[in-house]
Short mmCIF file of C-alpha atoms and ligand atoms in Angstrom, two decimals:
data_model
loop_
_atom_site.label_atom_id
_atom_site.label_comp_id
_atom_site.label_asym_id
_atom_site.label_seq_id
_atom_site.Cartn_x
_atom_site.Cartn_y
_atom_site.Cartn_z
CA MET A 1 -19.49 -22.19 -22.04
CA LYS A 2 -23.05 -23.09 -22.97
CA ALA A 3 -26.00 -24.16 -20.86
CA ALA A 4 -26.54 -27.81 -19.99
CA ASP A 5 -29.41 -29.55 -21.81
CA PHE A 6 -32.87 -28.51 -20.69
CA GLN A 7 -36.48 -29.01 -21.71
CA TYR A 8 -38.11 -25.82 -23.00
CA GLU A 9 -41.74 -25.01 -22.20
CA CYS A 10 -43.54 -21.88 -23.37
CA PRO A 11 -47.10 -21.93 -22.01
CA LEU A 12 -49.78 -19.63 -23.39
CA THR A 13 -51.80 -19.41 -20.18
CA LEU A 14 -50.94 -18.75 -16.56
CA ASP A 15 -52.78 -21.92 -15.49
CA GLU A 16 -50.51 -24.04 -17.71
CA ALA A 17 -47.43 -22.34 -16.24
CA LEU A 18 -48.62 -22.86 -12.66
CA GLU A 19 -49.40 -26.52 -13.44
CA LEU A 20 -45.81 -27.09 -14.58
CA LEU A 21 -44.40 -25.30 -11.53
CA ALA A 22 -46.59 -27.39 -9.21
CA ASN A 23 -45.12 -30.67 -10.55
CA LYS A 24 -42.72 -31.73 -7.80
CA ASP A 25 -41.01 -34.23 -10.12
CA LEU A 26 -39.81 -31.41 -12.38
CA ASP A 27 -36.97 -29.05 -11.56
CA CYS A 28 -38.62 -26.12 -13.31
CA GLN A 29 -37.36 -22.52 -13.44
CA PRO A 30 -39.20 -19.51 -14.88
CA LEU A 31 -37.54 -17.40 -17.57
CA ALA A 32 -38.54 -13.73 -17.87
CA GLY A 33 -36.11 -11.26 -19.50
CA GLY A 34 -33.28 -13.79 -19.26
CA GLN A 35 -30.74 -11.04 -18.47
CA SER A 36 -29.62 -12.83 -15.31
CA LEU A 37 -30.84 -16.38 -15.78
CA MET A 38 -29.31 -17.00 -19.22
CA PRO A 39 -25.77 -15.98 -18.14
CA LEU A 40 -26.18 -18.11 -14.99
CA MET A 41 -27.21 -21.10 -17.12
CA ASN A 42 -24.36 -20.55 -19.55
CA LEU A 43 -21.95 -20.51 -16.59
CA ARG A 44 -23.70 -23.68 -15.30
CA MET A 45 -24.50 -21.90 -12.05
CA ALA A 46 -28.19 -22.59 -12.80
CA ASN A 47 -29.12 -25.94 -14.36
CA PRO A 48 -32.91 -26.25 -14.50
CA GLU A 49 -34.32 -29.43 -16.06
CA VAL A 50 -37.22 -27.41 -17.45
CA LEU A 51 -37.01 -23.79 -18.56
CA LEU A 52 -40.47 -22.25 -18.21
CA ASP A 53 -40.62 -19.28 -20.57
CA LEU A 54 -43.12 -16.70 -19.27
CA ASN A 55 -42.81 -14.37 -22.24
CA ARG A 56 -46.07 -15.34 -23.93
CA LEU A 57 -48.15 -14.79 -20.79
CA SER A 58 -49.86 -11.52 -21.73
CA GLU A 59 -51.81 -11.74 -18.45
CA LEU A 60 -48.54 -10.85 -16.65
CA ASN A 61 -47.93 -7.77 -18.80
CA PHE A 62 -49.97 -4.77 -17.63
CA ILE A 63 -49.71 -1.41 -15.87
CA LYS A 64 -52.99 -0.13 -14.43
CA LYS A 65 -54.34 2.25 -11.82
CA VAL A 66 -56.84 0.58 -9.51
CA GLY A 67 -58.22 2.97 -6.90
CA GLU A 68 -55.27 4.56 -5.13
CA GLN A 69 -52.70 2.03 -6.26
CA ILE A 70 -50.74 1.16 -9.36
CA GLU A 71 -50.67 -2.50 -10.30
CA ILE A 72 -47.77 -3.75 -12.44
CA GLY A 73 -47.59 -7.23 -13.96
CA ALA A 74 -44.41 -9.22 -13.32
CA LEU A 75 -43.50 -9.34 -17.02
CA VAL A 76 -43.40 -5.57 -17.52
CA ARG A 77 -39.95 -4.58 -18.75
CA TYR A 78 -37.91 -1.67 -17.38
CA ALA A 79 -38.16 0.07 -20.78
CA SER A 80 -41.97 -0.09 -20.64
CA LEU A 81 -41.96 1.33 -17.10
CA LEU A 82 -39.81 4.21 -18.31
CA LYS A 83 -42.15 4.92 -21.23
CA SER A 84 -45.37 4.77 -19.20
CA ALA A 85 -47.15 8.08 -18.45
CA THR A 86 -48.94 6.39 -15.52
CA ILE A 87 -45.59 5.47 -13.97
CA ARG A 88 -44.14 8.93 -14.61
CA GLN A 89 -47.06 10.61 -12.87
CA LYS A 90 -47.86 8.12 -10.13
CA ILE A 91 -44.49 6.49 -9.31
CA PRO A 92 -41.97 9.27 -9.92
CA LEU A 93 -39.32 7.40 -7.94
CA PHE A 94 -39.15 4.85 -10.81
CA SER A 95 -38.47 7.63 -13.32
CA GLN A 96 -35.55 8.83 -11.17
CA ALA A 97 -34.05 5.41 -10.54
CA LEU A 98 -34.69 3.18 -13.55
CA PRO A 99 -32.24 4.92 -15.92
CA HIS A 100 -29.52 3.76 -13.49
CA ILE A 101 -30.34 0.07 -14.02
CA ALA A 102 -27.79 -1.39 -16.42
CA HIS A 103 -27.99 -0.19 -20.07
CA SER A 104 -30.81 0.18 -22.58
CA ALA A 105 -30.29 -3.26 -24.16
CA ILE A 106 -30.76 -4.87 -20.74
CA ARG A 107 -33.65 -2.55 -19.82
CA ASN A 108 -35.39 -3.56 -23.07
CA ARG A 109 -35.55 -7.17 -21.88
CA GLY A 110 -35.26 -7.16 -18.05
CA THR A 111 -38.52 -7.32 -16.11
CA ILE A 112 -39.70 -6.06 -12.76
CA GLY A 113 -40.72 -9.59 -11.72
CA GLY A 114 -37.34 -11.05 -12.71
CA SER A 115 -35.47 -8.45 -10.72
CA ILE A 116 -37.39 -9.02 -7.52
CA ALA A 117 -37.47 -12.83 -7.85
CA LEU A 118 -33.69 -12.76 -8.29
CA ALA A 119 -33.15 -10.38 -5.33
CA ASP A 120 -29.62 -9.29 -6.16
CA PRO A 121 -28.44 -7.29 -3.10
CA ALA A 122 -27.13 -4.51 -5.37
CA ALA A 123 -30.27 -4.25 -7.52
CA GLU A 124 -32.28 -1.05 -7.43
CA MET A 125 -35.81 -2.48 -7.78
CA PRO A 126 -36.05 -4.32 -4.41
CA ALA A 127 -35.03 -1.15 -2.53
CA LEU A 128 -37.46 0.99 -4.55
CA LEU A 129 -40.32 -1.33 -3.65
CA VAL A 130 -39.48 -1.25 0.06
CA ALA A 131 -39.18 2.57 -0.03
CA LEU A 132 -42.58 2.77 -1.76
CA ASN A 133 -44.24 0.43 0.76
CA ALA A 134 -45.23 -1.87 -2.12
CA SER A 135 -46.61 -5.38 -1.90
CA ILE A 136 -45.95 -8.39 -4.08
CA VAL A 137 -48.74 -10.69 -5.21
CA THR A 138 -47.67 -14.26 -5.89
CA ARG A 139 -49.67 -16.99 -7.60
CA SER A 140 -49.41 -20.76 -7.44
CA LYS A 141 -51.79 -23.61 -8.16
CA ASN A 142 -52.80 -23.39 -4.50
CA GLY A 143 -53.80 -19.72 -4.65
CA THR A 144 -52.59 -16.18 -4.11
CA ARG A 145 -50.39 -14.59 -1.47
CA VAL A 146 -49.84 -10.87 -0.88
CA ILE A 147 -46.45 -10.19 0.67
CA PRO A 148 -45.33 -6.72 1.81
CA ALA A 149 -42.02 -5.77 0.16
CA ASP A 150 -40.71 -5.25 3.72
CA ASP A 151 -41.02 -9.04 4.24
CA PHE A 152 -40.19 -10.28 0.74
CA PHE A 153 -36.40 -9.84 0.49
CA LEU A 154 -34.67 -12.19 2.92
CA GLY A 155 -31.01 -12.32 1.90
CA VAL A 156 -28.59 -12.69 -1.00
CA TYR A 157 -30.73 -14.05 -3.88
CA ASP A 158 -33.24 -15.17 -1.24
CA THR A 159 -36.90 -14.17 -1.08
CA ALA A 160 -40.18 -15.28 0.50
CA LEU A 161 -41.20 -16.79 -2.87
CA HIS A 162 -41.94 -20.52 -2.81
CA GLN A 163 -40.62 -22.88 -5.51
CA GLU A 164 -44.10 -23.44 -6.98
CA GLU A 165 -45.00 -19.72 -7.02
CA LEU A 166 -44.67 -16.99 -9.62
CA VAL A 167 -44.43 -13.29 -8.94
CA HIS A 168 -47.69 -12.12 -10.51
CA THR A 169 -48.29 -8.42 -9.66
CA ILE A 170 -46.53 -5.63 -7.85
CA ASN A 171 -48.90 -3.22 -6.08
CA ILE A 172 -47.59 0.27 -5.31
CA PRO A 173 -49.49 3.12 -3.62
CA ALA A 174 -49.90 5.96 -6.16
CA ALA A 175 -47.96 9.09 -5.20
CA THR A 176 -49.94 11.91 -3.64
CA ALA A 177 -49.32 15.62 -4.18
CA SER A 178 -47.56 16.15 -0.84
CA GLN A 179 -45.16 13.20 -1.21
CA SER A 180 -41.52 13.46 -2.26
CA PHE A 181 -39.03 10.89 -3.49
CA GLY A 182 -35.26 10.78 -3.66
CA PHE A 183 -32.69 8.44 -5.14
CA TYR A 184 -28.93 8.35 -5.39
CA GLU A 185 -26.36 5.65 -6.06
CA SER A 186 -22.60 5.55 -6.10
CA VAL A 187 -21.22 3.54 -9.01
CA ARG A 188 -17.87 3.24 -10.76
CA ARG A 189 -19.51 3.73 -14.20
CA HIS A 190 -23.08 4.60 -15.12
CA GLY A 191 -25.06 1.35 -15.45
CA ASP A 192 -22.84 -0.70 -13.14
CA TYR A 193 -24.23 -2.28 -10.01
CA ALA A 194 -24.09 0.21 -7.13
CA MET A 195 -21.37 0.22 -4.48
CA ALA A 196 -24.00 1.89 -2.27
CA GLY A 197 -27.37 3.39 -3.11
CA VAL A 198 -30.48 4.67 -1.40
CA ALA A 199 -34.14 5.18 -2.26
CA ILE A 200 -36.27 7.50 -0.12
CA SER A 201 -39.95 8.38 0.13
CA ALA A 202 -41.44 11.04 2.43
CA GLN A 203 -44.99 12.09 3.09
CA SER A 204 -43.74 15.68 3.33
CA ILE A 205 -40.37 17.39 3.52
CA GLU A 206 -40.80 20.58 5.55
CA PRO A 207 -40.58 19.08 8.06
CA TYR A 208 -39.80 15.50 7.04
CA THR A 209 -42.63 13.08 7.84
CA GLN A 210 -43.05 9.34 7.32
CA LEU A 211 -39.62 8.91 5.81
CA ARG A 212 -38.70 5.51 4.42
CA ILE A 213 -34.95 5.38 3.78
CA VAL A 214 -33.81 2.16 2.11
CA PHE A 215 -30.21 1.30 1.22
CA PHE A 216 -29.11 -1.24 -1.38
CA GLY A 217 -25.76 -2.66 -2.47
CA ILE A 218 -24.35 -2.53 1.05
CA GLY A 219 -25.64 -5.71 2.69
CA THR A 220 -27.45 -8.94 1.90
CA HIS A 221 -30.77 -7.31 1.00
CA PRO A 222 -32.46 -3.87 1.07
CA GLN A 223 -32.05 -2.31 4.51
CA ARG A 224 -34.35 0.30 6.00
CA ALA A 225 -32.42 2.83 8.07
CA VAL A 226 -35.03 3.10 10.81
CA ASN A 227 -32.79 4.96 13.27
CA ALA A 228 -31.93 7.60 10.69
CA GLU A 229 -35.62 7.88 9.78
CA ARG A 230 -36.50 8.43 13.47
CA ILE A 231 -33.88 11.18 13.80
CA LEU A 232 -34.94 13.02 10.63
CA ASN A 233 -38.73 12.76 10.97
CA GLY A 234 -40.10 16.06 12.27
CA LYS A 235 -36.88 17.94 11.38
CA SER A 236 -36.39 20.59 8.74
CA CYS A 237 -34.45 19.64 5.62
CA ALA A 238 -32.12 22.54 6.46
CA ASP A 239 -31.23 21.00 9.87
CA VAL A 240 -27.58 20.02 9.38
CA VAL A 241 -27.23 18.74 12.97
CA ALA A 242 -30.06 16.23 12.39
CA LEU A 243 -28.47 15.18 9.09
CA LYS A 244 -25.13 14.51 10.83
CA GLN A 245 -26.88 12.50 13.56
CA ALA A 246 -28.76 10.50 10.92
CA GLN A 247 -25.50 9.80 9.05
CA ASP A 248 -23.87 8.63 12.30
CA ALA A 249 -26.84 6.31 12.92
CA LEU A 250 -26.04 4.47 9.66
CA SER A 251 -23.18 2.71 11.48
CA GLY A 252 -25.88 0.35 12.83
CA LEU A 253 -26.57 -1.09 9.36
CA GLU A 254 -24.96 -4.31 8.09
CA TYR A 255 -22.16 -3.91 5.56
CA TYR A 256 -20.70 -6.66 3.36
CA GLY A 257 -17.83 -6.20 0.97
CA ASP A 258 -18.22 -7.51 -2.58
CA MET A 259 -16.47 -7.14 -5.92
CA ASN A 260 -17.75 -3.56 -6.17
CA ALA A 261 -16.34 -2.19 -2.88
CA SER A 262 -15.16 -3.20 0.60
CA SER A 263 -17.48 -3.04 3.60
CA VAL A 264 -15.49 -0.07 4.95
CA THR A 265 -15.90 1.87 1.69
CA LYS A 266 -19.62 1.12 1.69
CA SER A 267 -20.02 2.27 5.30
CA ARG A 268 -18.55 5.64 4.26
CA LEU A 269 -20.40 5.95 0.96
CA VAL A 270 -23.77 5.68 2.69
CA HIS A 271 -23.20 9.13 4.27
CA VAL A 272 -22.76 10.66 0.83
CA VAL A 273 -25.62 8.88 -0.90
CA LEU A 274 -28.02 9.72 1.95
CA GLN A 275 -27.16 13.42 1.80
CA ARG A 276 -27.48 13.56 -2.00
CA ALA A 277 -30.76 11.62 -2.11
CA LEU A 278 -32.20 13.96 0.54
CA GLN A 279 -31.17 16.90 -1.65
CA ASN A 280 -32.93 15.24 -4.63
CA LEU A 281 -35.98 14.76 -2.44
CA SER A 282 -36.32 18.50 -1.98
CA LEU A 283 -36.04 19.06 -5.73
CA GLU A 284 -38.28 16.21 -6.87
CA GLN A 285 -41.50 17.02 -5.03
CA VAL A 286 -44.48 15.66 -7.02
C1 FAD B 301 -24.48 -6.51 -17.84
C2 FAD B 301 -25.63 -6.47 -16.88
C3 FAD B 301 -25.75 -5.39 -16.02
C4 FAD B 301 -26.81 -5.34 -15.12
N1 FAD B 301 -26.90 -4.26 -14.27
C5 FAD B 301 -27.93 -4.20 -13.41
C6 FAD B 301 -28.09 -3.09 -12.51
O1 FAD B 301 -27.30 -2.14 -12.52
N2 FAD B 301 -29.13 -3.10 -11.65
C7 FAD B 301 -30.02 -4.15 -11.62
O2 FAD B 301 -30.96 -4.12 -10.81
N3 FAD B 301 -29.91 -5.20 -12.44
C8 FAD B 301 -28.90 -5.24 -13.34
N4 FAD B 301 -28.81 -6.32 -14.17
C9 FAD B 301 -29.80 -7.42 -14.06
C10 FAD B 301 -31.03 -7.10 -14.88
O3 FAD B 301 -31.71 -6.04 -14.25
C11 FAD B 301 -31.95 -8.33 -14.95
O4 FAD B 301 -32.86 -8.06 -15.95
C12 FAD B 301 -32.77 -8.68 -13.73
O5 FAD B 301 -32.01 -8.87 -12.62
C13 FAD B 301 -33.54 -9.98 -13.94
O6 FAD B 301 -34.63 -9.72 -14.70
P1 FAD B 301 -35.01 -10.66 -15.91
O7 FAD B 301 -36.40 -10.29 -16.29
O8 FAD B 301 -33.95 -10.60 -16.93
O9 FAD B 301 -35.08 -12.10 -15.19
P2 FAD B 301 -34.48 -13.51 -15.61
O10 FAD B 301 -33.02 -13.41 -15.84
O11 FAD B 301 -35.31 -14.12 -16.67
O12 FAD B 301 -34.76 -14.31 -14.25
C14 FAD B 301 -34.09 -13.97 -13.05
C15 FAD B 301 -34.59 -14.90 -11.93
O13 FAD B 301 -35.93 -14.60 -11.59
C16 FAD B 301 -36.78 -15.75 -11.78
N5 FAD B 301 -38.03 -15.21 -12.29
C17 FAD B 301 -38.21 -14.38 -13.35
N6 FAD B 301 -39.49 -13.97 -13.43
C18 FAD B 301 -40.14 -14.58 -12.41
C19 FAD B 301 -41.50 -14.52 -11.96
N7 FAD B 301 -42.43 -13.77 -12.54
N8 FAD B 301 -41.82 -15.27 -10.88
C20 FAD B 301 -40.88 -16.02 -10.25
N9 FAD B 301 -39.59 -16.09 -10.62
C21 FAD B 301 -39.23 -15.37 -11.69
C22 FAD B 301 -36.01 -16.65 -12.74
O14 FAD B 301 -36.38 -18.00 -12.57
C23 FAD B 301 -34.58 -16.37 -12.31
O15 FAD B 301 -34.27 -17.11 -11.16
C24 FAD B 301 -27.77 -6.39 -15.08
C25 FAD B 301 -27.67 -7.47 -15.98
C26 FAD B 301 -26.60 -7.52 -16.87
C27 FAD B 301 -26.53 -8.67 -17.83
#
């Protein structure tokens, strides 16, 4: 099947793009890497009247360190994130997790902004951003909004983004020397969407402090395991009783079955992925 007819627009400036998005008479949809949108259009599950190609907007394509945070433009591709020395040094969680996103052909095109605007419940990037306490800067003709990642992902393919807004920048606190990061996902084959996965950040690990434990692939959107965090904070990473209590506390999360695994399977896999990501955390100290 091929996409329904659409009008193609490829603006050279952000202002032109925002102007088109602000036109309420146009059903306009941004195109970034196209790795999700093009298949959806070909299946006629997305039928925009106007396809707004963002790929010439160089003002959305940057990685920079500003003070104590890393700013990433929405159009930066996974492959560029993986190649960046700034990302390797300052956001080591990305270096752990990004090789698990799909395959290199898809990582060469797929963008950080496209992934978070899509908000697939099994995608890695939304969970990484919540674990890293990131914020998302949106732009529209009416101005700018800064939305904490904690508040951005609302449900299956549902975000706080308004129709006339673009994801512009993702702001992530740069890692400090005492911080640690862990990641683990359970998949049928490398590169598949996860049946259950988790991204973790910690201010320190002996004992654990300021843990952020965020699961993906198990529910409608990234879920912070606040009860497990509370149990583990202040405990040693060798405390197996605390680990067991934290695993038991994961029963309070929401589980939805999908084509990758049933809700029961997911509710068991979370125990394994938590334990393994905590082990990675000890190994991956910055
Ligand atoms: C075979 C296959 C396997 C995959 N496996 C994985 C995986 O394991 N993990 C994973 O996370 N993903 C996976 N993906 C999805 C891939 O990561 C996509 O690249 C990503 O989800 C969307 O990014 P994109 O840049 O291609 O966005 P597009 O497909 O261009 O757009 C996706 C959506 O975001 C909107 N959008 C794009 N950019 C913006 C913006 N700046 N502002 C507002 N809205 C915007 C579009 O309008 C569209 O609704 C897979 C894809 C394929 C085809």
